[in-house]
PDB file of C-alpha atoms in Angstrom:
ATOM      1  CA  MET A   1     120.728  98.425 154.988  1.00  0.00           C
ATOM      2  CA  ASN A   2     117.949  96.146 154.286  1.00  0.00           C
ATOM      3  CA  ASN A   3     117.545  95.017 157.641  1.00  0.00           C
ATOM      4  CA  TYR A   4     117.131  98.403 159.069  1.00  0.00           C
ATOM      5  CA  ASN A   5     114.315 100.430 159.959  1.00  0.00           C
ATOM      6  CA  LYS A   6     114.803 104.250 161.358  1.00  0.00           C
ATOM      7  CA  THR A   7     112.475 104.638 164.313  1.00  0.00           C
ATOM      8  CA  ASN A   8     109.049 106.544 164.099  1.00  0.00           C
ATOM      9  CA  SER A   9     109.454 109.453 166.132  1.00  0.00           C
ATOM     10  CA  ARG A  10     105.729 109.163 167.248  1.00  0.00           C
ATOM     11  CA  LEU A  11     106.979 106.191 169.652  1.00  0.00           C
ATOM     12  CA  TRP A  12     108.539 108.970 171.703  1.00  0.00           C
ATOM     13  CA  THR A  13     105.522 110.826 173.716  1.00  0.00           C
ATOM     14  CA  GLY A  14     104.811 112.060 176.985  1.00  0.00           C
ATOM     15  CA  ARG A  15     103.716 115.081 179.040  1.00  0.00           C
ATOM     16  CA  LYS A  16     105.065 118.231 177.385  1.00  0.00           C
ATOM     17  CA  SER A  17     106.831 121.248 178.595  1.00  0.00           C
ATOM     18  CA  ASP A  18     108.719 124.172 177.482  1.00  0.00           C
ATOM     19  CA  GLN A  19     111.609 123.317 179.143  1.00  0.00           C
ATOM     20  CA  ASN A  20     112.777 119.873 177.481  1.00  0.00           C
ATOM     21  CA  LEU A  21     111.785 118.341 180.908  1.00  0.00           C
ATOM     22  CA  TYR A  22     111.156 115.067 179.378  1.00  0.00           C
ATOM     23  CA  LEU A  23     113.335 112.586 177.308  1.00  0.00           C
ATOM     24  CA  HIS A  24     110.844 112.630 174.298  1.00  0.00           C
ATOM     25  CA  GLU A  25     111.417 116.567 173.840  1.00  0.00           C
ATOM     26  CA  ILE A  26     115.139 115.900 173.589  1.00  0.00           C
ATOM     27  CA  VAL A  27     115.727 113.042 171.469  1.00  0.00           C
ATOM     28  CA  LYS A  28     116.748 112.968 168.039  1.00  0.00           C
ATOM     29  CA  CYS A  29     115.354 110.082 165.762  1.00  0.00           C
ATOM     30  CA  MET A  30     117.903 109.811 162.887  1.00  0.00           C
ATOM     31  CA  ASP A  31     119.332 107.354 160.451  1.00  0.00           C
ATOM     32  CA  ILE A  32     122.602 105.678 161.284  1.00  0.00           C
ATOM     33  CA  ALA A  33     124.282 107.215 158.170  1.00  0.00           C
ATOM     34  CA  SER A  34     123.489 110.513 159.457  1.00  0.00           C
ATOM     35  CA  ILE A  35     125.262 110.475 162.763  1.00  0.00           C
ATOM     36  CA  VAL A  36     128.048 113.113 163.166  1.00  0.00           C
ATOM     37  CA  PRO A  37     130.384 112.857 166.303  1.00  0.00           C
ATOM     38  CA  ASN A  38     130.509 115.810 168.397  1.00  0.00           C
ATOM     39  CA  PRO A  39     133.774 116.128 170.422  1.00  0.00           C
ATOM     40  CA  ASP A  40     132.285 118.778 172.499  1.00  0.00           C
ATOM     41  CA  SER A  41     129.448 116.678 173.984  1.00  0.00           C
ATOM     42  CA  LYS A  42     128.476 113.435 175.502  1.00  0.00           C
ATOM     43  CA  THR A  43     126.196 111.328 173.021  1.00  0.00           C
ATOM     44  CA  ILE A  44     124.144 108.475 173.657  1.00  0.00           C
ATOM     45  CA  ALA A  45     122.653 106.293 171.117  1.00  0.00           C
ATOM     46  CA  ILE A  46     119.580 104.063 171.548  1.00  0.00           C
ATOM     47  CA  LEU A  47     119.590 100.950 169.022  1.00  0.00           C
ATOM     48  CA  GLY A  48     117.036  98.177 168.750  1.00  0.00           C
ATOM     49  CA  TYR A  49     117.659  94.662 167.846  1.00  0.00           C
ATOM     50  CA  ALA A  50     114.287  93.735 166.851  1.00  0.00           C
ATOM     51  CA  CYS A  51     114.823  89.832 166.627  1.00  0.00           C
ATOM     52  CA  ASP A  52     113.427  86.895 168.202  1.00  0.00           C
ATOM     53  CA  GLU A  53     114.422  84.200 165.982  1.00  0.00           C
ATOM     54  CA  GLY A  54     116.914  83.144 168.440  1.00  0.00           C
ATOM     55  CA  VAL A  55     114.378  82.774 171.004  1.00  0.00           C
ATOM     56  CA  ARG A  56     112.331  80.573 168.508  1.00  0.00           C
ATOM     57  CA  ARG A  57     115.064  78.379 167.887  1.00  0.00           C
ATOM     58  CA  ASN A  58     115.538  77.876 171.719  1.00  0.00           C
ATOM     59  CA  GLN A  59     111.968  76.598 171.907  1.00  0.00           C
ATOM     60  CA  GLY A  60     111.261  79.932 173.953  1.00  0.00           C
ATOM     61  CA  ARG A  61     108.133  82.470 173.830  1.00  0.00           C
ATOM     62  CA  VAL A  62     108.455  84.554 170.559  1.00  0.00           C
ATOM     63  CA  GLY A  63     107.307  88.106 170.892  1.00  0.00           C
ATOM     64  CA  ALA A  64     110.565  89.891 171.801  1.00  0.00           C
ATOM     65  CA  VAL A  65     110.866  91.219 168.134  1.00  0.00           C
ATOM     66  CA  GLU A  66     108.628  93.957 169.525  1.00  0.00           C
ATOM     67  CA  GLY A  67     110.740  94.315 172.640  1.00  0.00           C
ATOM     68  CA  PRO A  68     112.596  97.616 171.264  1.00  0.00           C
ATOM     69  CA  ASP A  69     109.712  99.951 170.602  1.00  0.00           C
ATOM     70  CA  ALA A  70     108.080  98.611 173.945  1.00  0.00           C
ATOM     71  CA  ILE A  71     110.819 100.158 175.783  1.00  0.00           C
ATOM     72  CA  ARG A  72     110.966 103.064 173.745  1.00  0.00           C
ATOM     73  CA  LYS A  73     107.469 104.060 174.560  1.00  0.00           C
ATOM     74  CA  GLN A  74     107.824 104.241 178.212  1.00  0.00           C
ATOM     75  CA  LEU A  75     111.394 105.832 178.281  1.00  0.00           C
ATOM     76  CA  GLY A  76     109.935 108.808 176.250  1.00  0.00           C
ATOM     77  CA  LYS A  77     107.733 109.788 179.071  1.00  0.00           C
ATOM     78  CA  MET A  78     110.550 109.639 181.700  1.00  0.00           C
ATOM     79  CA  PRO A  79     112.171 113.036 183.015  1.00  0.00           C
ATOM     80  CA  ASN A  80     115.237 114.445 181.445  1.00  0.00           C
ATOM     81  CA  LEU A  81     118.091 114.703 183.920  1.00  0.00           C
ATOM     82  CA  LEU A  82     120.940 114.523 181.407  1.00  0.00           C
ATOM     83  CA  ASN A  83     123.527 117.349 181.274  1.00  0.00           C
ATOM     84  CA  PRO A  84     122.166 120.058 179.282  1.00  0.00           C
ATOM     85  CA  ASN A  85     125.230 119.135 176.591  1.00  0.00           C
ATOM     86  CA  THR A  86     124.356 115.445 176.127  1.00  0.00           C
ATOM     87  CA  LYS A  87     122.713 114.340 173.037  1.00  0.00           C
ATOM     88  CA  LEU A  88     120.550 111.458 173.095  1.00  0.00           C
ATOM     89  CA  LEU A  89     119.760 109.690 169.738  1.00  0.00           C
ATOM     90  CA  ASP A  90     117.481 107.273 168.760  1.00  0.00           C
ATOM     91  CA  ILE A  91     119.327 105.651 165.605  1.00  0.00           C
ATOM     92  CA  GLY A  92     116.624 102.771 164.713  1.00  0.00           C
ATOM     93  CA  SER A  93     116.521  99.117 164.996  1.00  0.00           C
ATOM     94  CA  ILE A  94     118.427  96.339 163.343  1.00  0.00           C
ATOM     95  CA  LEU A  95     115.950  94.064 161.866  1.00  0.00           C
ATOM     96  CA  CYS A  96     115.843  90.039 161.540  1.00  0.00           C
ATOM     97  CA  MET A  97     114.613  89.279 157.856  1.00  0.00           C
ATOM     98  CA  ASP A  98     113.647  85.722 156.858  1.00  0.00           C
ATOM     99  CA  GLY A  99     115.059  83.834 159.981  1.00  0.00           C
ATOM    100  CA  GLY A 100     118.575  85.735 159.213  1.00  0.00           C
ATOM    101  CA  MET A 101     119.474  86.062 162.767  1.00  0.00           C
ATOM    102  CA  GLU A 102     123.267  85.834 162.075  1.00  0.00           C
ATOM    103  CA  GLU A 103     122.872  88.511 159.511  1.00  0.00           C
ATOM    104  CA  ALA A 104     121.235  90.725 161.956  1.00  0.00           C
ATOM    105  CA  GLN A 105     123.853  89.973 164.530  1.00  0.00           C
ATOM    106  CA  ASN A 106     126.732  90.654 162.042  1.00  0.00           C
ATOM    107  CA  GLN A 107     124.871  93.860 161.097  1.00  0.00           C
ATOM    108  CA  LEU A 108     124.771  94.837 164.854  1.00  0.00           C
ATOM    109  CA  SER A 109     128.280  94.185 165.294  1.00  0.00           C
ATOM    110  CA  LEU A 110     129.177  96.617 162.368  1.00  0.00           C
ATOM    111  CA  VAL A 111     126.853  99.459 163.622  1.00  0.00           C
ATOM    112  CA  LEU A 112     128.415  99.115 167.268  1.00  0.00           C
ATOM    113  CA  THR A 113     131.964  99.483 166.153  1.00  0.00           C
ATOM    114  CA  GLN A 114     131.084 102.753 164.092  1.00  0.00           C
ATOM    115  CA  LEU A 115     129.265 104.127 167.319  1.00  0.00           C
ATOM    116  CA  LEU A 116     132.182 103.243 169.497  1.00  0.00           C
ATOM    117  CA  LYS A 117     134.781 104.887 167.268  1.00  0.00           C
ATOM    118  CA  LYS A 118     132.533 108.144 167.201  1.00  0.00           C
ATOM    119  CA  ASN A 119     132.584 108.130 170.877  1.00  0.00           C
ATOM    120  CA  ILE A 120     128.966 107.340 171.349  1.00  0.00           C
ATOM    121  CA  PHE A 121     127.694 105.256 174.275  1.00  0.00           C
ATOM    122  CA  PRO A 122     125.393 102.702 172.947  1.00  0.00           C
ATOM    123  CA  VAL A 123     122.458 101.535 174.470  1.00  0.00           C
ATOM    124  CA  LEU A 124     120.765  98.217 172.825  1.00  0.00           C
ATOM    125  CA  LEU A 125     117.507  97.268 173.057  1.00  0.00           C
ATOM    126  CA  GLY A 126     116.227  93.638 172.386  1.00  0.00           C
ATOM    127  CA  GLY A 127     115.202  91.526 171.317  1.00  0.00           C
ATOM    128  CA  GLY A 128     116.610  88.035 171.914  1.00  0.00           C
ATOM    129  CA  HIS A 129     119.871  87.507 174.092  1.00  0.00           C
ATOM    130  CA  ASP A 130     121.520  86.278 170.891  1.00  0.00           C
ATOM    131  CA  MET A 131     121.777  90.102 170.457  1.00  0.00           C
ATOM    132  CA  ALA A 132     125.010  89.677 172.832  1.00  0.00           C
ATOM    133  CA  TYR A 133     127.115  87.668 170.540  1.00  0.00           C
ATOM    134  CA  GLY A 134     126.697  90.618 167.883  1.00  0.00           C
ATOM    135  CA  HIS A 135     127.481  93.133 170.500  1.00  0.00           C
ATOM    136  CA  TYR A 136     130.565  91.418 171.902  1.00  0.00           C
ATOM    137  CA  ARG A 137     131.989  91.262 168.440  1.00  0.00           C
ATOM    138  CA  GLY A 138     131.484  94.902 167.630  1.00  0.00           C
ATOM    139  CA  ILE A 139     133.224  96.026 170.998  1.00  0.00           C
ATOM    140  CA  LYS A 140     136.039  93.393 170.320  1.00  0.00           C
ATOM    141  CA  LYS A 141     136.770  94.963 166.553  1.00  0.00           C
ATOM    142  CA  TYR A 142     136.663  98.238 168.264  1.00  0.00           C
ATOM    143  CA  LEU A 143     139.021  97.573 170.814  1.00  0.00           C
ATOM    144  CA  ASN A 144     141.433  95.559 168.234  1.00  0.00           C
ATOM    145  CA  GLU A 145     142.503  93.348 171.043  1.00  0.00           C
ATOM    146  CA  SER A 146     144.292  96.010 172.533  1.00  0.00           C
ATOM    147  CA  LYS A 147     142.076  95.858 175.852  1.00  0.00           C
ATOM    148  CA  SER A 148     140.522  93.078 177.854  1.00  0.00           C
ATOM    149  CA  ILE A 149     136.705  92.991 177.673  1.00  0.00           C
ATOM    150  CA  GLY A 150     134.730  91.981 180.825  1.00  0.00           C
ATOM    151  CA  ILE A 151     131.214  90.870 180.576  1.00  0.00           C
ATOM    152  CA  ILE A 152     128.779  91.384 183.235  1.00  0.00           C
ATOM    153  CA  ASN A 153     125.532  89.583 182.669  1.00  0.00           C
ATOM    154  CA  PHE A 154     122.353  89.832 185.043  1.00  0.00           C
ATOM    155  CA  ASP A 155     120.570  86.654 184.236  1.00  0.00           C
ATOM    156  CA  ALA A 156     119.031  83.403 185.022  1.00  0.00           C
ATOM    157  CA  HIS A 157     120.597  81.506 182.442  1.00  0.00           C
ATOM    158  CA  PHE A 158     124.335  81.037 181.496  1.00  0.00           C
ATOM    159  CA  ASP A 159     123.405  81.108 178.052  1.00  0.00           C
ATOM    160  CA  LEU A 160     126.428  78.967 177.179  1.00  0.00           C
ATOM    161  CA  ARG A 161     124.661  76.117 175.530  1.00  0.00           C
ATOM    162  CA  ASN A 162     126.946  74.354 172.636  1.00  0.00           C
ATOM    163  CA  ASN A 163     126.085  75.664 169.194  1.00  0.00           C
ATOM    164  CA  SER A 164     127.038  72.393 167.395  1.00  0.00           C
ATOM    165  CA  THR A 165     123.448  72.220 166.105  1.00  0.00           C
ATOM    166  CA  GLY A 166     123.060  75.819 165.349  1.00  0.00           C
ATOM    167  CA  ASN A 167     123.022  79.150 167.012  1.00  0.00           C
ATOM    168  CA  ASN A 168     120.171  80.550 169.314  1.00  0.00           C
ATOM    169  CA  SER A 169     119.466  82.958 172.049  1.00  0.00           C
ATOM    170  CA  GLY A 170     121.148  80.216 174.336  1.00  0.00           C
ATOM    171  CA  THR A 171     124.354  80.110 172.859  1.00  0.00           C
ATOM    172  CA  PRO A 172     125.861  83.387 172.588  1.00  0.00           C
ATOM    173  CA  PHE A 173     128.414  83.259 175.328  1.00  0.00           C
ATOM    174  CA  TYR A 174     129.368  79.901 173.955  1.00  0.00           C
ATOM    175  CA  GLN A 175     129.950  81.463 170.699  1.00  0.00           C
ATOM    176  CA  ILE A 176     131.964  84.237 172.517  1.00  0.00           C
ATOM    177  CA  VAL A 177     134.030  81.359 173.928  1.00  0.00           C
ATOM    178  CA  GLN A 178     135.065  79.949 170.451  1.00  0.00           C
ATOM    179  CA  ASP A 179     135.997  83.450 169.372  1.00  0.00           C
ATOM    180  CA  CYS A 180     138.335  84.169 172.368  1.00  0.00           C
ATOM    181  CA  LYS A 181     140.103  80.550 172.145  1.00  0.00           C
ATOM    182  CA  ALA A 182     140.546  81.397 168.361  1.00  0.00           C
ATOM    183  CA  ASP A 183     142.448  84.514 169.017  1.00  0.00           C
ATOM    184  CA  GLY A 184     143.789  83.391 172.433  1.00  0.00           C
ATOM    185  CA  ALA A 185     142.152  85.866 174.209  1.00  0.00           C
ATOM    186  CA  ALA A 186     140.845  85.448 177.803  1.00  0.00           C
ATOM    187  CA  PHE A 187     137.184  84.977 178.588  1.00  0.00           C
ATOM    188  CA  ASN A 188     136.052  87.446 181.162  1.00  0.00           C
ATOM    189  CA  TYR A 189     132.596  86.601 182.117  1.00  0.00           C
ATOM    190  CA  LEU A 190     130.581  87.195 185.186  1.00  0.00           C
ATOM    191  CA  CYS A 191     127.041  85.938 185.546  1.00  0.00           C
ATOM    192  CA  LEU A 192     124.790  87.329 188.498  1.00  0.00           C
ATOM    193  CA  GLY A 193     121.600  85.710 189.387  1.00  0.00           C
ATOM    194  CA  ILE A 194     122.155  82.133 187.981  1.00  0.00           C
ATOM    195  CA  ARG A 195     119.210  79.785 188.844  1.00  0.00           C
ATOM    196  CA  LYS A 196     119.561  75.998 189.256  1.00  0.00           C
ATOM    197  CA  ASP A 197     115.841  75.529 188.054  1.00  0.00           C
ATOM    198  CA  ALA A 198     116.751  77.131 184.691  1.00  0.00           C
ATOM    199  CA  ASN A 199     120.580  75.505 184.005  1.00  0.00           C
ATOM    200  CA  ASP A 200     121.085  71.740 183.408  1.00  0.00           C
ATOM    201  CA  LYS A 201     123.940  70.145 184.798  1.00  0.00           C
ATOM    202  CA  VAL A 202     125.938  70.272 181.488  1.00  0.00           C
ATOM    203  CA  LEU A 203     125.674  74.286 181.713  1.00  0.00           C
ATOM    204  CA  PHE A 204     126.911  74.288 185.397  1.00  0.00           C
ATOM    205  CA  GLN A 205     129.798  71.952 184.306  1.00  0.00           C
ATOM    206  CA  THR A 206     130.222  74.209 181.265  1.00  0.00           C
ATOM    207  CA  ALA A 207     130.526  77.183 183.030  1.00  0.00           C
ATOM    208  CA  ASP A 208     132.938  75.361 185.900  1.00  0.00           C
ATOM    209  CA  ASN A 209     135.266  74.243 183.199  1.00  0.00           C
ATOM    210  CA  LEU A 210     135.471  77.547 181.416  1.00  0.00           C
ATOM    211  CA  ASP A 211     135.985  79.318 184.950  1.00  0.00           C
ATOM    212  CA  VAL A 212     133.078  81.483 184.627  1.00  0.00           C
ATOM    213  CA  ASN A 213     132.419  83.453 187.586  1.00  0.00           C
ATOM    214  CA  TYR A 214     128.897  83.470 188.864  1.00  0.00           C
ATOM    215  CA  ILE A 215     126.770  83.968 191.989  1.00  0.00           C
ATOM    216  CA  GLU A 216     123.494  81.624 192.022  1.00  0.00           C
ATOM    217  CA  ASN A 217     120.212  83.534 192.692  1.00  0.00           C
ATOM    218  CA  GLU A 218     119.809  82.363 196.171  1.00  0.00           C
ATOM    219  CA  TRP A 219     122.964  84.480 197.316  1.00  0.00           C
ATOM    220  CA  PHE A 220     122.150  87.326 194.944  1.00  0.00           C
ATOM    221  CA  ASN A 221     120.313  89.617 196.957  1.00  0.00           C
ATOM    222  CA  LEU A 222     121.184  92.474 199.461  1.00  0.00           C
ATOM    223  CA  GLN A 223     121.285  90.034 202.687  1.00  0.00           C
ATOM    224  CA  TYR A 224     124.446  88.952 201.260  1.00  0.00           C
ATOM    225  CA  TRP A 225     125.618  92.295 199.551  1.00  0.00           C
ATOM    226  CA  LYS A 226     129.204  92.153 200.833  1.00  0.00           C
ATOM    227  CA  ALA A 227     129.925  89.048 199.029  1.00  0.00           C
ATOM    228  CA  VAL A 228     128.288  90.374 196.056  1.00  0.00           C
ATOM    229  CA  GLU A 229     130.179  93.425 196.219  1.00  0.00           C
ATOM    230  CA  ARG A 230     133.540  91.870 196.814  1.00  0.00           C
ATOM    231  CA  GLU A 231     132.913  89.721 193.516  1.00  0.00           C
ATOM    232  CA  LEU A 232     132.157  92.783 191.612  1.00  0.00           C
ATOM    233  CA  HIS A 233     135.203  94.743 192.642  1.00  0.00           C
ATOM    234  CA  THR A 234     137.345  91.610 191.700  1.00  0.00           C
ATOM    235  CA  PHE A 235     136.174  90.817 188.574  1.00  0.00           C
ATOM    236  CA  ILE A 236     136.190  94.531 187.474  1.00  0.00           C
ATOM    237  CA  SER A 237     139.622  95.086 188.605  1.00  0.00           C
ATOM    238  CA  LYS A 238     141.128  92.404 186.172  1.00  0.00           C
ATOM    239  CA  VAL A 239     139.911  93.905 183.014  1.00  0.00           C
ATOM    240  CA  ASP A 240     139.801  97.390 181.074  1.00  0.00           C
ATOM    241  CA  SER A 241     136.533  97.620 179.508  1.00  0.00           C
ATOM    242  CA  LEU A 242     133.034  96.508 180.689  1.00  0.00           C
ATOM    243  CA  TYR A 243     130.317  95.186 178.407  1.00  0.00           C
ATOM    244  CA  LEU A 244     126.976  95.117 180.533  1.00  0.00           C
ATOM    245  CA  THR A 245     124.021  92.844 179.298  1.00  0.00           C
ATOM    246  CA  ILE A 246     120.694  92.760 181.283  1.00  0.00           C
ATOM    247  CA  ASP A 247     118.446  89.956 180.756  1.00  0.00           C
ATOM    248  CA  LEU A 248     114.957  90.743 181.764  1.00  0.00           C
ATOM    249  CA  ASP A 249     114.033  87.215 182.364  1.00  0.00           C
ATOM    250  CA  GLY A 250     116.542  87.029 185.336  1.00  0.00           C
ATOM    251  CA  PHE A 251     114.138  89.352 187.276  1.00  0.00           C
ATOM    252  CA  SER A 252     111.133  87.566 189.233  1.00  0.00           C
ATOM    253  CA  SER A 253     108.027  87.556 187.113  1.00  0.00           C
ATOM    254  CA  ALA A 254     106.593  89.954 189.829  1.00  0.00           C
ATOM    255  CA  TYR A 255     108.702  92.563 188.279  1.00  0.00           C
ATOM    256  CA  ALA A 256     109.120  91.383 184.534  1.00  0.00           C
ATOM    257  CA  PRO A 257     106.413  89.147 183.247  1.00  0.00           C
ATOM    258  CA  GLY A 258     106.707  90.250 179.842  1.00  0.00           C
ATOM    259  CA  VAL A 259     109.920  87.998 178.849  1.00  0.00           C
ATOM    260  CA  SER A 260     110.624  85.039 176.890  1.00  0.00           C
ATOM    261  CA  ALA A 261     111.169  82.593 179.857  1.00  0.00           C
ATOM    262  CA  SER A 262     109.565  84.007 183.016  1.00  0.00           C
ATOM    263  CA  SER A 263     109.623  82.559 186.686  1.00  0.00           C
ATOM    264  CA  PRO A 264     108.489  83.990 189.947  1.00  0.00           C
ATOM    265  CA  MET A 265     111.887  82.845 191.404  1.00  0.00           C
ATOM    266  CA  GLY A 266     114.313  85.628 189.762  1.00  0.00           C
ATOM    267  CA  PHE A 267     115.954  88.600 191.463  1.00  0.00           C
ATOM    268  CA  SER A 268     114.622  91.762 192.369  1.00  0.00           C
ATOM    269  CA  PRO A 269     115.475  95.427 190.996  1.00  0.00           C
ATOM    270  CA  ASP A 270     117.156  96.755 194.573  1.00  0.00           C
ATOM    271  CA  ILE A 271     119.949  94.472 194.178  1.00  0.00           C
ATOM    272  CA  ILE A 272     120.547  95.324 190.508  1.00  0.00           C
ATOM    273  CA  LEU A 273     120.669  98.918 191.038  1.00  0.00           C
ATOM    274  CA  GLU A 274     123.343  98.526 193.789  1.00  0.00           C
ATOM    275  CA  CYS A 275     125.362  96.801 191.466  1.00  0.00           C
ATOM    276  CA  LEU A 276     125.126  99.331 188.688  1.00  0.00           C
ATOM    277  CA  LYS A 277     126.401 101.715 191.178  1.00  0.00           C
ATOM    278  CA  ILE A 278     129.719  99.814 191.357  1.00  0.00           C
ATOM    279  CA  ILE A 279     129.798  99.166 187.670  1.00  0.00           C
ATOM    280  CA  LEU A 280     129.508 102.764 186.860  1.00  0.00           C
ATOM    281  CA  HIS A 281     131.644 104.274 189.351  1.00  0.00           C
ATOM    282  CA  SER A 282     134.496 101.921 187.638  1.00  0.00           C
ATOM    283  CA  GLN A 283     134.195 104.292 184.395  1.00  0.00           C
ATOM    284  CA  LYS A 284     135.068 101.002 182.659  1.00  0.00           C
ATOM    285  CA  LEU A 285     131.660 100.649 180.966  1.00  0.00           C
ATOM    286  CA  ILE A 286     131.635 101.268 177.322  1.00  0.00           C
ATOM    287  CA  SER A 287     128.606  99.793 176.216  1.00  0.00           C
ATOM    288  CA  MET A 288     125.162  98.116 177.500  1.00  0.00           C
ATOM    289  CA  ASP A 289     122.316  95.991 176.295  1.00  0.00           C
ATOM    290  CA  ILE A 290     118.658  94.938 177.528  1.00  0.00           C
ATOM    291  CA  ALA A 291     117.513  91.631 176.213  1.00  0.00           C
ATOM    292  CA  GLU A 292     114.466  89.586 176.226  1.00  0.00           C
ATOM    293  CA  MET A 293     111.839  91.946 176.305  1.00  0.00           C
ATOM    294  CA  ASN A 294     108.462  90.573 175.253  1.00  0.00           C
ATOM    295  CA  PRO A 295     105.390  92.943 175.374  1.00  0.00           C
ATOM    296  CA  LYS A 296     103.341  90.086 174.221  1.00  0.00           C
ATOM    297  CA  TYR A 297     103.334  88.844 177.620  1.00  0.00           C
ATOM    298  CA  ASP A 298     103.693  92.215 179.566  1.00  0.00           C
ATOM    299  CA  VAL A 299     101.058  93.298 182.205  1.00  0.00           C
ATOM    300  CA  ASP A 300     100.335  97.024 182.540  1.00  0.00           C
ATOM    301  CA  ASN A 301     103.613  97.622 180.701  1.00  0.00           C
ATOM    302  CA  CYS A 302     105.384  96.593 183.792  1.00  0.00           C
ATOM    303  CA  THR A 303     108.285  94.837 182.243  1.00  0.00           C
ATOM    304  CA  ALA A 304     108.783  97.603 179.685  1.00  0.00           C
ATOM    305  CA  LYS A 305     108.939 100.095 182.480  1.00  0.00           C
ATOM    306  CA  LEU A 306     111.615  98.523 184.437  1.00  0.00           C
ATOM    307  CA  ALA A 307     113.345  98.174 181.248  1.00  0.00           C
ATOM    308  CA  ALA A 308     113.147 101.753 180.633  1.00  0.00           C
ATOM    309  CA  SER A 309     113.866 102.476 184.356  1.00  0.00           C
ATOM    310  CA  LEU A 310     117.171 100.812 184.033  1.00  0.00           C
ATOM    311  CA  VAL A 311     117.965 102.732 180.785  1.00  0.00           C
ATOM    312  CA  HIS A 312     116.911 105.954 182.384  1.00  0.00           C
ATOM    313  CA  TYR A 313     119.211 105.085 185.582  1.00  0.00           C
ATOM    314  CA  ILE A 314     122.289 104.204 183.449  1.00  0.00           C
ATOM    315  CA  THR A 315     122.141 107.216 181.175  1.00  0.00           C
ATOM    316  CA  GLN A 316     121.304 109.893 183.608  1.00  0.00           C
ATOM    317  CA  GLN A 317     124.351 108.889 185.425  1.00  0.00           C
ATOM    318  CA  ILE A 318     126.744 108.889 182.498  1.00  0.00           C
ATOM    319  CA  GLY A 319     125.260 111.740 180.539  1.00  0.00           C
TER     320      GLY A 319
END
């Protein structure tokens, strides 16, 4: 693949031990083509989406192309709490060459399908949220319409912009809608953390017309946890498989300044962790990604550490 790079293992560093106490000590950096499925152990694969072309097209702050490696650097320092039989792989990054976002999305979907077929749990690091379209297509091809897919998106934005003038980081879920219509499939989409100051009235109308489930940010906090919990359980109960996508720009800039579109009005990590407990307990989660990590605007690696901590929490639970 021309638009692919194997990860430089030197990105994975941290404290050293003789007991594999840290993730950098157990991760295996390898080429995608070298992956051999192991039926006797759980395997988690880190895959980067080094692309911010969609952000550029959407008039956002570029820099998320460097996001995957920034997260890797922080993740490697974290403690290894995985089951001793669980394998952690870093299989490199899909690149966006010469503005070819659509080709990067297509390549991402192909790799994602391969991983799922090999019974590997994918953790995708971005990169712009346009990653979601390629990610969803990979899951869809793997399931082959045999199971329904539910998308849970922690985000300030619906990302349901009409793509009549082109695709970008704001159109991925609208593109998924079009695919669902073409296939006669249900569009099961839950957005948590939607902000009124980040979505125009056309986007709210589009969401309502498509029967999108969403909770606005003013209600998305632990004070209203019972309502959030009910919404999650109801949504999860009606689908067979879950695709989780976390857009870091949904967090308040107090926690995540290094994103493509920051705001102090976002949500906090505590509500996300409570939601993750329910999602993981369902045992329906088959793939996840983290989008919009932009190290160009990060402060003391705060956002990269947040992203890495979320990946750490999820992988330690499933692995």
